[in-house]
mmCIF file of C-alpha atoms in Angstrom:
data_model
loop_
_atom_site.group_PDB
_atom_site.id
_atom_site.type_symbol
_atom_site.label_atom_id
_atom_site.label_comp_id
_atom_site.label_asym_id
_atom_site.label_seq_id
_atom_site.Cartn_x
_atom_site.Cartn_y
_atom_site.Cartn_z
ATOM 1 C CA MET A 161 20.197 41.382 44.693
ATOM 2 C CA LEU A 162 17.522 38.915 45.739
ATOM 3 C CA LEU A 163 16.879 36.187 43.190
ATOM 4 C CA LEU A 164 13.929 33.816 43.348
ATOM 5 C CA ALA A 165 14.879 30.657 41.422
ATOM 6 C CA LEU A 166 12.588 27.801 40.429
ATOM 7 C CA ASP A 167 12.620 24.753 38.178
ATOM 8 C CA THR A 168 9.970 22.226 37.154
ATOM 9 C CA ALA A 169 11.699 20.697 34.118
ATOM 10 C CA THR A 170 12.373 17.393 35.924
ATOM 11 C CA PRO A 171 10.429 15.433 38.566
ATOM 12 C CA ALA A 172 11.919 17.835 41.144
ATOM 13 C CA VAL A 173 9.841 20.871 42.115
ATOM 14 C CA THR A 174 12.567 23.132 43.427
ATOM 15 C CA VAL A 175 12.686 26.743 44.671
ATOM 16 C CA ALA A 176 15.429 28.866 46.234
ATOM 17 C CA LEU A 177 16.298 32.423 47.267
ATOM 18 C CA HIS A 178 19.772 33.862 46.657
ATOM 19 C CA ASP A 179 20.905 37.231 48.038
ATOM 20 C CA GLY A 180 23.805 37.687 45.640
ATOM 21 C CA THR A 181 26.250 36.084 48.045
ATOM 22 C CA ASP A 182 24.652 32.834 49.141
ATOM 23 C CA VAL A 183 21.477 30.757 49.094
ATOM 24 C CA ILE A 184 19.368 31.870 52.050
ATOM 25 C CA ALA A 185 16.451 29.445 51.705
ATOM 26 C CA SER A 186 15.540 26.499 49.497
ATOM 27 C CA SER A 187 12.977 23.749 49.026
ATOM 28 C CA SER A 188 12.936 20.657 46.791
ATOM 29 C CA GLN A 189 10.327 17.915 46.403
ATOM 30 C CA VAL A 190 10.388 15.092 43.870
ATOM 31 C CA ASP A 191 6.954 14.389 42.418
ATOM 32 C CA ALA A 192 6.597 14.247 38.632
ATOM 33 C CA ARG A 193 2.806 14.497 38.721
ATOM 34 C CA ARG A 194 2.246 17.471 41.060
ATOM 35 C CA HIS A 195 4.315 20.378 39.734
ATOM 36 C CA GLY A 196 1.312 22.689 39.654
ATOM 37 C CA GLU A 197 0.218 21.788 43.183
ATOM 38 C CA LEU A 198 3.634 21.994 44.824
ATOM 39 C CA LEU A 199 5.316 25.009 43.239
ATOM 40 C CA LEU A 200 3.512 27.963 44.817
ATOM 41 C CA PRO A 201 3.486 26.456 48.335
ATOM 42 C CA ALA A 202 7.245 25.935 47.923
ATOM 43 C CA VAL A 203 7.672 29.616 47.029
ATOM 44 C CA ASP A 204 5.703 30.593 50.146
ATOM 45 C CA ARG A 205 7.830 28.238 52.220
ATOM 46 C CA VAL A 206 11.210 29.646 51.158
ATOM 47 C CA LEU A 207 10.015 33.235 51.588
ATOM 48 C CA ALA A 208 8.778 32.415 55.092
ATOM 49 C CA GLU A 209 12.053 30.645 55.925
ATOM 50 C CA ALA A 210 13.995 33.725 54.829
ATOM 51 C CA GLY A 211 11.593 36.092 56.616
ATOM 52 C CA LEU A 212 10.985 38.035 53.406
ATOM 53 C CA LYS A 213 8.054 39.147 51.280
ATOM 54 C CA LEU A 214 7.734 38.429 47.576
ATOM 55 C CA GLU A 215 7.997 42.170 46.893
ATOM 56 C CA ALA A 216 11.645 42.072 48.026
ATOM 57 C CA VAL A 217 12.641 39.926 45.042
ATOM 58 C CA THR A 218 14.711 41.786 42.417
ATOM 59 C CA GLY A 219 14.882 39.071 39.767
ATOM 60 C CA ILE A 220 13.497 35.677 38.804
ATOM 61 C CA VAL A 221 15.593 32.721 37.627
ATOM 62 C CA VAL A 222 13.828 29.803 35.958
ATOM 63 C CA GLY A 223 15.025 26.507 34.549
ATOM 64 C CA VAL A 224 14.158 26.394 30.842
ATOM 65 C CA GLY A 225 14.696 22.675 30.409
ATOM 66 C CA PRO A 226 14.984 20.662 28.353
ATOM 67 C CA GLY A 227 12.037 18.877 29.894
ATOM 68 C CA PRO A 228 8.602 17.402 29.250
ATOM 69 C CA TYR A 229 6.055 19.927 28.015
ATOM 70 C CA THR A 230 3.560 19.768 30.882
ATOM 71 C CA GLY A 231 5.957 20.055 33.784
ATOM 72 C CA LEU A 232 8.266 22.583 32.170
ATOM 73 C CA ARG A 233 5.544 25.109 31.375
ATOM 74 C CA VAL A 234 4.408 25.241 35.027
ATOM 75 C CA GLY A 235 7.679 26.813 36.097
ATOM 76 C CA LEU A 236 8.010 29.064 33.073
ATOM 77 C CA MET A 237 4.480 30.446 33.337
ATOM 78 C CA THR A 238 4.898 31.017 37.070
ATOM 79 C CA ALA A 239 8.202 32.816 36.528
ATOM 80 C CA ASP A 240 6.695 35.040 33.823
ATOM 81 C CA THR A 241 3.745 35.858 36.073
ATOM 82 C CA PHE A 242 6.006 36.814 38.982
ATOM 83 C CA GLY A 243 8.152 38.919 36.681
ATOM 84 C CA LEU A 244 5.167 40.833 35.331
ATOM 85 C CA ALA A 245 3.567 41.300 38.750
ATOM 86 C CA LEU A 246 6.767 42.520 40.397
ATOM 87 C CA GLY A 247 8.195 44.408 37.422
ATOM 88 C CA VAL A 248 11.504 42.526 37.659
ATOM 89 C CA PRO A 249 13.575 40.697 35.015
ATOM 90 C CA VAL A 250 13.122 36.980 34.396
ATOM 91 C CA HIS A 251 16.291 35.066 33.526
ATOM 92 C CA GLY A 252 16.433 31.631 31.919
ATOM 93 C CA VAL A 253 19.014 28.984 32.816
ATOM 94 C CA CYS A 254 19.374 25.602 31.142
ATOM 95 C CA THR A 255 18.313 22.930 33.623
ATOM 96 C CA LEU A 256 21.223 20.708 32.551
ATOM 97 C CA ASP A 257 23.600 23.573 33.393
ATOM 98 C CA GLY A 258 22.203 23.650 36.926
ATOM 99 C CA LEU A 259 22.928 19.948 37.337
ATOM 100 C CA ALA A 260 26.434 20.402 35.962
ATOM 101 C CA TYR A 261 27.095 23.306 38.331
ATOM 102 C CA ALA A 262 26.201 21.143 41.330
ATOM 103 C CA ALA A 263 28.045 18.029 40.122
ATOM 104 C CA ASP A 264 30.471 16.395 42.554
ATOM 105 C CA ILE A 265 33.032 15.865 39.784
ATOM 106 C CA GLU A 266 36.395 17.536 40.316
ATOM 107 C CA LYS A 267 37.210 17.942 36.641
ATOM 108 C CA GLY A 268 35.660 17.203 33.268
ATOM 109 C CA PRO A 269 34.721 16.327 30.755
ATOM 110 C CA PHE A 270 31.464 14.759 31.881
ATOM 111 C CA VAL A 271 27.883 14.314 30.703
ATOM 112 C CA VAL A 272 24.575 15.392 32.267
ATOM 113 C CA ALA A 273 21.466 13.343 31.462
ATOM 114 C CA THR A 274 17.858 13.716 32.637
ATOM 115 C CA ASP A 275 14.920 11.416 31.964
ATOM 116 C CA ALA A 276 13.097 12.374 28.753
ATOM 117 C CA ARG A 277 10.711 9.392 28.961
ATOM 118 C CA ARG A 278 10.014 7.326 25.808
ATOM 119 C CA LYS A 279 13.284 5.487 26.632
ATOM 120 C CA GLU A 280 15.242 8.679 25.852
ATOM 121 C CA VAL A 281 17.366 11.177 27.772
ATOM 122 C CA TYR A 282 17.943 14.906 27.566
ATOM 123 C CA TRP A 283 21.698 15.360 27.657
ATOM 124 C CA ALA A 284 24.741 17.559 27.070
ATOM 125 C CA THR A 285 28.478 17.284 27.704
ATOM 126 C CA TYR A 286 30.545 19.660 29.849
ATOM 127 C CA ALA A 287 34.204 20.620 30.069
ATOM 128 C CA ASP A 288 33.674 21.640 33.709
ATOM 129 C CA SER A 289 30.860 22.725 36.011
ATOM 130 C CA ARG A 290 30.340 26.021 34.161
ATOM 131 C CA THR A 291 31.272 25.215 30.562
ATOM 132 C CA ARG A 292 28.895 23.311 28.292
ATOM 133 C CA LEU A 293 30.509 21.705 25.238
ATOM 134 C CA THR A 294 27.398 20.606 23.303
ATOM 135 C CA ASP A 295 23.883 21.895 22.813
ATOM 136 C CA PRO A 296 21.143 20.128 24.781
ATOM 137 C CA ALA A 297 19.738 17.188 22.830
ATOM 138 C CA VAL A 298 17.278 14.323 23.201
ATOM 139 C CA ASP A 299 18.305 10.804 22.155
ATOM 140 C CA ARG A 300 18.067 7.134 22.995
ATOM 141 C CA PRO A 301 20.995 6.233 25.264
ATOM 142 C CA ALA A 302 22.179 3.457 22.947
ATOM 143 C CA ASP A 303 22.442 5.956 20.090
ATOM 144 C CA ILE A 304 24.875 8.185 21.999
ATOM 145 C CA ALA A 305 26.833 5.454 23.771
ATOM 146 C CA GLU A 306 29.956 5.954 21.663
ATOM 147 C CA ARG A 307 29.863 9.743 22.097
ATOM 148 C CA VAL A 308 29.723 9.561 25.903
ATOM 149 C CA ALA A 309 31.849 6.433 26.396
ATOM 150 C CA GLY A 310 34.222 6.777 29.337
ATOM 151 C CA LEU A 311 32.638 10.001 30.641
ATOM 152 C CA PRO A 312 31.359 10.327 34.205
ATOM 153 C CA ALA A 313 27.656 11.154 34.232
ATOM 154 C CA VAL A 314 25.280 13.185 36.383
ATOM 155 C CA GLY A 315 21.495 13.052 36.648
ATOM 156 C CA ALA A 316 18.496 10.776 36.983
ATOM 157 C CA GLY A 317 18.537 9.970 33.279
ATOM 158 C CA ALA A 318 21.992 8.473 33.590
ATOM 159 C CA LEU A 319 20.883 6.282 36.493
ATOM 160 C CA LEU A 320 18.218 4.685 34.303
ATOM 161 C CA TYR A 321 20.692 3.419 31.689
ATOM 162 C CA PRO A 322 23.797 1.951 33.344
ATOM 163 C CA ASP A 323 24.941 0.289 30.125
ATOM 164 C CA THR A 324 25.465 3.725 28.568
ATOM 165 C CA PHE A 325 26.367 5.590 31.777
ATOM 166 C CA PRO A 326 28.269 3.180 34.050
ATOM 167 C CA SER A 327 29.771 5.900 36.284
ATOM 168 C CA VAL A 328 27.063 8.146 37.763
ATOM 169 C CA HIS A 329 27.657 10.962 40.268
ATOM 170 C CA GLU A 330 25.442 13.211 42.375
ATOM 171 C CA PRO A 331 23.155 15.087 42.112
ATOM 172 C CA GLU A 332 20.277 13.026 40.787
ATOM 173 C CA HIS A 333 17.916 15.986 40.326
ATOM 174 C CA VAL A 334 18.438 19.681 39.685
ATOM 175 C CA SER A 335 18.166 22.131 42.579
ATOM 176 C CA ALA A 336 17.013 25.725 42.380
ATOM 177 C CA ALA A 337 19.826 26.535 44.802
ATOM 178 C CA ALA A 338 22.361 25.570 42.117
ATOM 179 C CA LEU A 339 20.442 27.475 39.428
ATOM 180 C CA ALA A 340 20.345 30.571 41.630
ATOM 181 C CA ALA A 341 24.039 30.409 42.499
ATOM 182 C CA LEU A 342 25.001 29.924 38.856
ATOM 183 C CA ALA A 343 22.790 32.804 37.725
ATOM 184 C CA ALA A 344 23.972 35.111 40.511
ATOM 185 C CA GLY A 345 27.589 34.532 39.564
ATOM 186 C CA LYS A 346 26.940 35.202 35.892
ATOM 187 C CA LEU A 347 24.941 38.359 36.591
ATOM 188 C CA ALA A 348 27.593 39.676 38.978
ATOM 189 C CA ALA A 349 30.185 39.136 36.234
ATOM 190 C CA GLY A 350 28.076 41.126 33.787
ATOM 191 C CA GLU A 351 27.103 38.097 31.715
ATOM 192 C CA GLU A 352 23.766 38.093 29.940
ATOM 193 C CA LEU A 353 21.443 35.194 30.693
ATOM 194 C CA PRO A 354 19.116 33.759 28.048
ATOM 195 C CA ALA A 355 15.442 34.655 27.816
ATOM 196 C CA PRO A 356 13.022 32.378 29.693
ATOM 197 C CA ARG A 357 11.997 30.359 26.652
ATOM 198 C CA PRO A 358 11.368 26.608 26.910
ATOM 199 C CA LEU A 359 13.718 23.977 25.534
ATOM 200 C CA TYR A 360 11.176 21.313 24.615
ATOM 201 C CA LEU A 361 13.369 19.662 21.897
ATOM 202 C CA ARG A 362 10.366 17.692 20.674
ATOM 203 C CA ARG A 363 6.629 18.078 20.220
ATOM 204 C CA PRO A 364 4.284 17.541 23.206
ATOM 205 C CA ASP A 365 2.687 14.145 23.776
ATOM 206 C CA ALA A 366 -0.811 15.605 23.410
ATOM 207 C CA GLN A 367 -1.688 16.099 19.740
ATOM 208 C CA VAL A 368 -4.790 17.318 17.938
ATOM 209 C CA PRO A 369 -6.243 14.200 16.258
ATOM 210 C CA LYS A 370 -6.200 14.122 12.489
ATOM 211 C CA ASN A 371 -9.334 13.604 10.382
ATOM 212 C CA TYR A 372 -11.621 14.058 13.373
ATOM 213 C CA LYS A 373 -15.339 14.393 12.728
ATOM 214 C CA VAL A 374 -17.081 17.735 13.196
ATOM 215 C CA VAL A 375 -20.075 17.214 15.512
ATOM 216 C CA THR A 376 -21.285 20.807 15.837
ATOM 217 C CA PRO A 377 -24.388 21.703 13.776
ATOM 218 C CA LYS A 378 -23.883 23.643 10.566
#
């Protein structure tokens, strides 16, 4: 097994290689505006660090969000392209699950929250690092304050709203290393991973304007 994992659902552009036993190379950069520029060089970097060629990869793991439309699709389209080019399966993993897996919380329950912009967070609650209790959702922190009251929190979204999430733990951003390790464990146990389909949870910011004027000649 050699899994290439990547995620662009948050400001972190993160890539890792996992050989079925351990992470053998990884790279993470935080830049919310340069997903498209940073992702492929990061893939080249981890392959070079591991001394391997892309053709050695036996599977792709990609974070499916939830996340903003523009950033999220960079990772998903890249993963699909690699899968088609190499003829290998592409596995989806919820980005929030990757954060939960890497959380430095000994026992749950706890909540994971990432920045959804518009003064909202993407979030879900967890019984432990591998067991999600609720479906991913997007809400204003004040609207979920009672539901997450008293729970430790993980993620950059939680850091933005201390009134709702007063106890925040590492990590701040998801890592492909955690995604890869989580996926490798599930695959080794015979578990089926979801298809690489995006969890947008809301419509993209860019919209086709209504009642626009036609300027082309008839």
